CSV table of C-alpha atoms in Angstrom, one decimal:
chain,number,residue,atom,x,y,z
A,1,MET,CA,-35.8,69.7,-129.6
A,2,SER,CA,-38.7,69.6,-127.4
A,3,ASP,CA,-42.3,70.2,-128.9
A,4,LEU,CA,-42.9,72.6,-126.1
A,5,PRO,CA,-42.8,76.2,-127.4
A,6,TYR,CA,-40.1,78.6,-126.7
A,7,LEU,CA,-41.7,82.0,-125.5
A,8,ALA,CA,-39.1,84.9,-125.1
A,9,ALA,CA,-41.7,87.0,-123.3
A,10,THR,CA,-42.8,84.7,-120.7
A,11,GLY,CA,-39.6,82.4,-120.4
A,12,LEU,CA,-38.7,78.9,-121.2
A,13,GLN,CA,-41.3,76.1,-121.0
A,14,SER,CA,-40.2,73.4,-118.4
A,15,VAL,CA,-41.7,70.3,-116.9
A,16,GLY,CA,-40.1,71.6,-113.6
A,17,THR,CA,-42.7,72.8,-111.1
A,18,PRO,CA,-41.4,74.5,-107.9
A,19,THR,CA,-42.3,71.3,-106.1
A,20,LEU,CA,-40.2,69.1,-108.5
A,21,TRP,CA,-37.4,71.6,-108.3
A,22,GLY,CA,-37.4,71.6,-104.5
A,23,VAL,CA,-37.6,67.7,-104.4
A,24,THR,CA,-34.8,67.2,-106.9
A,25,ILE,CA,-32.5,69.7,-105.3
A,26,ALA,CA,-33.1,68.2,-101.9
A,27,ALA,CA,-32.4,64.7,-103.3
A,28,VAL,CA,-29.2,65.9,-104.8
A,29,ILE,CA,-28.0,67.5,-101.5
A,30,ALA,CA,-29.0,64.4,-99.7
A,31,LEU,CA,-26.9,62.2,-102.0
A,32,LEU,CA,-23.9,64.4,-101.7
A,33,VAL,CA,-24.3,64.3,-97.8
A,34,LEU,CA,-24.5,60.5,-98.0
A,35,ASP,CA,-21.3,60.5,-100.1
A,36,PHE,CA,-19.5,62.7,-97.6
A,37,LEU,CA,-20.6,60.3,-94.7
A,38,VAL,CA,-19.4,57.4,-96.7
A,39,THR,CA,-15.9,59.0,-97.3
A,40,ARG,CA,-15.5,60.5,-93.8
A,41,LYS,CA,-13.0,57.8,-93.0
A,42,PRO,CA,-10.3,57.8,-95.6
A,43,HIS,CA,-9.9,54.2,-97.1
A,44,GLU,CA,-9.0,52.5,-100.3
A,45,VAL,CA,-12.0,51.7,-102.4
A,46,SER,CA,-12.5,48.0,-103.2
A,47,MET,CA,-13.8,47.0,-106.6
A,48,ARG,CA,-16.9,45.5,-105.0
A,49,GLU,CA,-17.8,48.8,-103.2
A,50,ALA,CA,-17.2,50.8,-106.4
A,51,LEU,CA,-19.2,48.5,-108.5
A,52,GLY,CA,-22.0,48.6,-105.9
A,53,TRP,CA,-22.2,52.4,-105.8
A,54,SER,CA,-21.8,52.6,-109.6
A,55,ALA,CA,-24.9,50.3,-110.1
A,56,PHE,CA,-26.8,52.5,-107.9
A,57,TYR,CA,-25.9,55.6,-109.7
A,58,ILE,CA,-26.7,54.1,-113.0
A,59,ALA,CA,-30.0,52.6,-112.0
A,60,LEU,CA,-31.2,55.8,-110.3
A,61,PRO,CA,-31.1,58.2,-113.4
A,62,LEU,CA,-32.5,55.4,-115.6
A,63,ALA,CA,-35.3,55.0,-113.2
A,64,PHE,CA,-35.9,58.8,-113.2
A,65,GLY,CA,-35.8,58.9,-117.0
A,66,ALA,CA,-38.6,56.2,-117.0
A,67,TRP,CA,-40.6,58.3,-114.8
A,68,ILE,CA,-40.1,61.4,-116.9
A,69,TRP,CA,-41.2,59.5,-120.0
A,70,ALA,CA,-44.3,58.1,-118.3
A,71,ARG,CA,-45.2,61.3,-116.6
A,72,PHE,CA,-44.4,64.0,-119.4
A,73,GLY,CA,-44.4,61.9,-122.5
A,74,SER,CA,-41.8,60.5,-125.1
A,75,ASN,CA,-40.5,63.7,-126.2
A,76,GLN,CA,-39.3,64.8,-122.8
A,77,GLY,CA,-38.2,61.2,-122.1
A,78,VAL,CA,-36.0,61.1,-125.1
A,79,GLU,CA,-34.6,64.6,-124.5
A,80,TYR,CA,-33.7,63.6,-120.9
A,81,LEU,CA,-32.0,60.3,-121.9
A,82,THR,CA,-30.1,62.0,-124.8
A,83,GLY,CA,-29.0,64.7,-122.5
A,84,TYR,CA,-28.0,62.4,-119.8
A,85,LEU,CA,-25.9,60.3,-122.3
A,86,VAL,CA,-24.1,63.4,-123.6
A,87,GLU,CA,-23.3,64.6,-120.1
A,88,LYS,CA,-22.2,61.2,-119.0
A,89,SER,CA,-19.8,61.1,-121.9
A,90,LEU,CA,-18.4,64.6,-121.1
A,91,SER,CA,-18.2,63.6,-117.3
A,92,VAL,CA,-16.1,60.5,-118.2
A,93,ASP,CA,-13.6,63.0,-120.1
A,94,ASN,CA,-13.8,65.1,-116.8
A,95,LEU,CA,-12.9,62.0,-114.9
A,96,PHE,CA,-9.9,61.3,-117.1
A,97,VAL,CA,-8.5,64.7,-116.2
A,98,PHE,CA,-9.2,64.2,-112.5
A,99,MET,CA,-7.2,60.9,-112.9
A,100,LEU,CA,-4.3,62.7,-114.3
A,101,LEU,CA,-4.5,65.5,-111.6
A,102,LEU,CA,-4.6,62.8,-108.8
A,103,ALA,CA,-1.6,61.2,-110.3
A,104,ALA,CA,0.3,64.4,-110.8
A,105,PHE,CA,-0.2,65.4,-107.1
A,106,ALA,CA,0.6,61.8,-106.0
A,107,VAL,CA,-2.6,61.8,-104.0
A,108,PRO,CA,-2.6,58.7,-101.6
A,109,ALA,CA,-5.2,56.0,-102.5
A,110,GLU,CA,-7.2,56.4,-99.4
A,111,LEU,CA,-7.7,60.2,-100.1
A,112,ALA,CA,-8.7,59.8,-103.7
A,113,GLN,CA,-12.4,59.5,-103.3
A,114,ARG,CA,-12.7,62.5,-100.8
A,115,ALA,CA,-10.7,64.6,-103.4
A,116,LEU,CA,-13.0,63.5,-106.1
A,117,LEU,CA,-16.1,64.3,-104.1
A,118,TYR,CA,-14.9,67.8,-103.7
A,119,GLY,CA,-14.4,68.1,-107.3
A,120,ILE,CA,-17.8,66.8,-108.0
A,121,THR,CA,-19.4,69.0,-105.6
A,122,GLY,CA,-17.7,72.0,-107.2
A,123,ALA,CA,-18.7,70.7,-110.6
A,124,LEU,CA,-22.4,70.5,-109.5
A,125,LEU,CA,-22.4,74.0,-108.2
A,126,LEU,CA,-20.7,75.5,-111.2
A,127,ARG,CA,-23.0,73.7,-113.6
A,128,ALA,CA,-26.0,75.1,-111.6
A,129,VAL,CA,-24.7,78.6,-112.1
A,130,PHE,CA,-24.0,78.1,-115.8
A,131,ILE,CA,-27.5,76.5,-116.4
A,132,ALA,CA,-29.1,79.6,-114.8
A,133,ILE,CA,-27.0,81.8,-117.0
A,134,GLY,CA,-27.9,79.7,-120.1
A,135,ALA,CA,-31.6,79.8,-119.4
A,136,ALA,CA,-31.5,83.7,-119.0
A,137,ALA,CA,-29.5,83.9,-122.2
A,138,LEU,CA,-32.1,81.9,-124.0
A,139,GLN,CA,-34.8,84.1,-122.7
A,140,THR,CA,-33.2,87.5,-123.6
A,141,LEU,CA,-30.9,86.9,-126.5
A,142,ASP,CA,-32.2,85.9,-130.0
A,143,PHE,CA,-28.8,84.7,-131.0
A,144,ALA,CA,-28.2,82.5,-127.9
A,145,PHE,CA,-28.5,79.3,-129.8
A,146,LEU,CA,-25.9,80.6,-132.3
A,147,LEU,CA,-23.6,81.6,-129.6
A,148,PHE,CA,-23.9,78.2,-128.0
A,149,ALA,CA,-23.2,76.5,-131.4
A,150,ILE,CA,-20.0,78.7,-131.8
A,151,ILE,CA,-18.8,77.6,-128.3
A,152,LEU,CA,-19.3,73.9,-129.0
A,153,LEU,CA,-17.8,74.1,-132.5
A,154,LEU,CA,-14.7,75.8,-131.0
A,155,THR,CA,-14.5,73.4,-128.1
A,156,ALA,CA,-14.8,70.5,-130.7
A,157,ALA,CA,-11.9,72.0,-132.7
A,158,LYS,CA,-9.8,72.3,-129.5
A,159,LEU,CA,-10.5,68.7,-128.4
A,160,LEU,CA,-9.7,67.4,-131.9
A,161,ARG,CA,-6.3,69.5,-132.1
A,162,ASP,CA,-5.4,68.3,-128.6
A,163,ALA,CA,-6.2,64.7,-129.5
A,164,VAL,CA,-4.0,64.7,-132.6
A,165,THR,CA,-1.1,66.5,-130.8
A,166,GLY,CA,-1.5,64.3,-127.6
A,167,HIS,CA,-1.8,67.4,-125.4
A,168,GLU,CA,-5.0,66.1,-123.8
A,169,GLN,CA,-3.0,63.6,-121.8
A,170,GLU,CA,-0.7,66.3,-120.3
A,171,VAL,CA,-1.2,67.9,-116.9
A,172,ASP,CA,1.5,70.3,-115.7
A,173,ILE,CA,0.6,71.4,-112.2
A,174,SER,CA,3.4,73.9,-112.1
A,175,LYS,CA,1.7,75.9,-114.8
A,176,MET,CA,-1.7,75.9,-113.2
A,177,ARG,CA,-2.6,79.5,-112.3
A,178,SER,CA,-4.7,78.4,-109.4
A,179,VAL,CA,-1.9,76.4,-107.9
A,180,ARG,CA,0.7,79.1,-108.5
A,181,LEU,CA,-1.6,81.7,-106.9
A,182,LEU,CA,-2.1,79.7,-103.7
A,183,ARG,CA,1.7,79.0,-103.4
A,184,LYS,CA,2.4,82.6,-103.7
A,185,PHE,CA,0.0,83.7,-100.7
A,186,MET,CA,0.5,80.8,-98.4
A,187,PRO,CA,3.2,78.2,-97.6
A,188,VAL,CA,2.4,74.5,-98.5
A,189,THR,CA,3.6,71.4,-96.7
A,190,GLU,CA,5.4,68.7,-98.4
A,191,GLU,CA,3.4,65.8,-96.9
A,192,TYR,CA,-0.4,65.1,-96.9
A,193,HIS,CA,-2.1,65.3,-93.5
A,194,GLY,CA,-5.1,63.2,-94.3
A,195,PRO,CA,-8.1,65.0,-95.8
A,196,LYS,CA,-7.1,68.4,-94.1
A,197,MET,CA,-6.5,71.4,-96.2
A,198,VAL,CA,-5.0,73.6,-93.6
A,199,VAL,CA,-2.7,72.7,-90.7
A,200,ARG,CA,-0.7,74.8,-88.2
A,201,LEU,CA,3.0,74.4,-88.3
A,202,SER,CA,5.5,76.3,-86.1
A,203,GLY,CA,2.5,78.5,-85.2
A,204,ARG,CA,1.7,79.4,-88.8
A,205,ARG,CA,-1.3,78.3,-90.9
A,206,THR,CA,0.0,76.2,-93.8
A,207,LEU,CA,-1.8,74.7,-96.8
A,208,THR,CA,-1.4,70.8,-97.5
A,209,PRO,CA,-1.0,69.4,-100.9
A,210,PHE,CA,-4.7,68.2,-100.6
A,211,ALA,CA,-5.8,71.9,-100.7
A,212,LEU,CA,-3.9,72.3,-104.0
A,213,VAL,CA,-5.5,69.2,-105.4
A,214,VAL,CA,-9.0,70.4,-104.5
A,215,THR,CA,-8.2,73.8,-106.0
A,216,ALA,CA,-6.9,72.1,-109.2
A,217,LEU,CA,-10.0,70.1,-109.5
A,218,LEU,CA,-12.2,73.1,-109.1
A,219,ALA,CA,-10.4,75.0,-111.7
A,220,THR,CA,-10.9,72.2,-114.3
A,221,ASP,CA,-14.5,72.1,-113.3
A,222,ILE,CA,-15.0,75.7,-114.7
A,223,VAL,CA,-13.6,74.7,-118.2
A,224,PHE,CA,-15.9,71.6,-118.3
A,225,ALA,CA,-18.9,73.5,-117.2
A,226,VAL,CA,-18.5,76.1,-120.2
A,227,ASP,CA,-18.6,73.0,-122.6
A,228,SER,CA,-21.2,70.8,-121.0
A,229,VAL,CA,-24.0,73.2,-120.4
A,230,PRO,CA,-24.4,74.5,-123.9
A,231,ALA,CA,-24.0,70.8,-125.1
A,232,VAL,CA,-27.1,69.7,-123.2
A,233,TYR,CA,-29.0,73.0,-124.2
A,234,GLY,CA,-28.5,71.7,-127.6
A,235,ILE,CA,-30.6,68.7,-126.7
A,236,THR,CA,-33.4,70.2,-124.7
A,237,GLU,CA,-34.4,73.8,-123.8
A,238,ASP,CA,-35.9,72.7,-120.5
A,239,PRO,CA,-33.7,74.1,-117.7
A,240,TYR,CA,-35.0,71.5,-115.3
A,241,LEU,CA,-34.0,68.6,-117.6
A,242,VAL,CA,-30.7,70.2,-118.2
A,243,PHE,CA,-30.0,70.3,-114.4
A,244,ALA,CA,-31.2,66.9,-113.9
A,245,THR,CA,-29.0,65.3,-116.6
A,246,ASN,CA,-26.0,67.2,-115.2
A,247,ALA,CA,-26.7,66.2,-111.5
A,248,PHE,CA,-27.2,62.6,-112.3
A,249,ALA,CA,-24.2,62.4,-114.7
A,250,LEU,CA,-21.9,63.8,-112.0
A,251,LEU,CA,-23.2,62.1,-108.8
A,252,GLY,CA,-21.8,58.7,-109.8
A,253,LEU,CA,-18.4,59.8,-110.8
A,254,ARG,CA,-16.8,59.1,-107.6
A,255,ALA,CA,-17.5,55.4,-107.7
A,256,LEU,CA,-17.2,55.2,-111.5
A,257,TYR,CA,-13.6,56.5,-111.2
A,258,PHE,CA,-12.5,53.4,-109.3
A,259,VAL,CA,-14.3,51.1,-111.7
A,260,LEU,CA,-12.9,52.8,-114.8
A,261,HIS,CA,-9.5,53.7,-113.5
A,262,ALA,CA,-7.6,51.1,-115.5
A,263,ALA,CA,-10.0,51.3,-118.5
A,264,LEU,CA,-9.8,55.0,-118.8
A,265,SER,CA,-6.2,54.8,-120.1
A,266,ARG,CA,-7.5,52.5,-122.8
A,267,LEU,CA,-10.1,55.0,-124.2
A,268,VAL,CA,-7.5,56.6,-126.4
A,269,HIS,CA,-10.1,57.7,-129.0
A,270,LEU,CA,-12.6,59.2,-126.5
A,271,SER,CA,-11.5,62.8,-127.2
A,272,TYR,CA,-12.1,62.2,-131.0
A,273,GLY,CA,-15.6,60.9,-130.1
A,274,LEU,CA,-16.4,63.9,-127.9
A,275,ALA,CA,-15.2,66.3,-130.5
A,276,ILE,CA,-17.5,64.7,-133.1
A,277,ILE,CA,-20.5,64.8,-130.6
A,278,LEU,CA,-19.9,68.4,-129.6
A,279,ALA,CA,-19.5,69.4,-133.3
A,280,PHE,CA,-22.7,67.6,-134.2
A,281,ILE,CA,-24.6,69.4,-131.3
A,282,GLY,CA,-23.1,72.6,-132.5
A,283,VAL,CA,-24.5,72.1,-135.9
A,284,LYS,CA,-27.9,71.0,-134.4
A,285,LEU,CA,-28.0,74.3,-132.4
A,286,GLY,CA,-27.0,76.4,-135.4
A,287,LEU,CA,-29.7,74.8,-137.5
A,288,HIS,CA,-32.3,75.4,-134.7
A,289,TRP,CA,-31.4,79.1,-134.7
A,290,ALA,CA,-31.6,79.4,-138.3
A,291,HIS,CA,-34.9,77.5,-138.4
A,292,GLY,CA,-36.3,80.3,-136.1
A,293,ILE,CA,-35.4,83.0,-138.8
A,294,TRP,CA,-35.9,80.9,-142.0
A,295,PRO,CA,-38.5,78.2,-141.4
A,296,GLY,CA,-37.3,76.2,-144.5
A,297,VAL,CA,-34.0,75.4,-142.7
A,298,PRO,CA,-34.3,71.8,-141.5
A,299,GLU,CA,-33.8,70.7,-137.8
A,300,ILE,CA,-32.2,67.5,-136.5
A,301,PRO,CA,-34.7,65.6,-134.3
A,302,THR,CA,-33.6,64.6,-130.8
A,303,LEU,CA,-34.2,60.9,-131.5
A,304,ALA,CA,-31.8,61.1,-134.4
A,305,SER,CA,-29.3,62.9,-132.1
A,306,LEU,CA,-29.6,60.0,-129.7
A,307,GLY,CA,-28.8,57.6,-132.5
A,308,VAL,CA,-25.8,59.6,-133.6
A,309,ILE,CA,-24.3,60.0,-130.1
A,310,ILE,CA,-24.7,56.2,-129.2
A,311,GLY,CA,-23.2,55.3,-132.6
A,312,VAL,CA,-20.1,57.6,-132.1
A,313,LEU,CA,-19.6,56.4,-128.4
A,314,VAL,CA,-19.8,52.7,-129.6
A,315,ILE,CA,-17.4,53.2,-132.4
A,316,VAL,CA,-14.6,55.1,-130.5
A,317,THR,CA,-14.9,52.6,-127.6
A,318,LEU,CA,-14.4,49.7,-130.0
A,319,THR,CA,-11.5,51.4,-131.9
A,320,SER,CA,-9.9,52.5,-128.7
A,321,LEU,CA,-9.9,48.9,-127.3
A,322,ARG,CA,-8.7,47.6,-130.7
A,323,ALA,CA,-5.8,50.2,-130.7
A,324,THR,CA,-4.8,49.5,-127.2
A,325,SER,CA,-4.9,45.7,-127.7
A,326,LYS,CA,-2.5,45.9,-130.7
A,327,ALA,CA,-0.2,48.2,-128.8
A,328,GLY,CA,-0.2,45.7,-125.9
A,329,ARG,CA,0.6,42.8,-128.2
A,330,GLY,CA,3.3,44.9,-129.9
A,331,GLU,CA,5.1,45.5,-126.6
A,332,LYS,CA,4.9,41.9,-125.6
A,333,GLU,CA,6.4,40.8,-129.0
A,334,VAL,CA,9.2,43.3,-128.4
A,335,VAL,CA,10.0,42.0,-125.0
A,336,VAL,CA,10.0,38.4,-126.3
A,337,GLU,CA,12.4,39.4,-129.1
A,338,ARG,CA,14.8,41.1,-126.6
A,339,ASN,CA,14.8,38.1,-124.4
């Protein structure tokens, strides 16, 4: 946790001045507008284009982290970088679900990035709402940290259960309540009409499959917002740093999707890693809450949290690549034997 004191009477301590908040929000909006301009003409994204934008959206938050470190000190710098790493990891899981949804809806390749951008915009708005709610809870509820800890531990348990049963790789759009609700109130065309969500057919306003895709993406955003915001509050109590880590983690997902599209299917152990990380942060939050009541209860330093998170991500990445490599070799051997 940050060395800045938590004061229930006057609110959370934050490095975010009104000017810094204003500049940051303006920059996020400008980047979103830029992304919408880039995707205004539907087209398939080349690897060169995706790599270029990904490099930009990785360099930008790292440069911002260096500025936070130089301007406000190492404690805030480590909190920001750790929070960003946690949010980026959860965003990759978010991206994996996006990939499954786009495949389930058979979204044309040229419309994929516009659909992703709607999903990312919705995620940013929802995260902002949940961040504000989280900050209010920390100011008014003595047990807020314990509540966040329980949420993270329950989420970790669900991730682990889904990973063991294989349900995390399943998306059944026919069972999605948001999609069923839209179909109940409005007709839906069978074919895509570019990025249009509503068209007029036979004098009647009709939804397109693209509208269902965007709705499904926004519905999944709600679930991920519930997980991610308590997770980053487990790293830092500063609402500004929480917002910055979320914004930077989400902004680069559109380009990162096309870079990792093939690799995402190989990260078969990612859910196990995220379950461990969320459980670890849940324990960290629980200890922080207990420390406020019983000072003898130890706390987990943020730097130690950073080391654990990096270690878990490295391990699950290596084990995932090893597992998929073995599976690939096994399939090749079967083909050779059959021939």
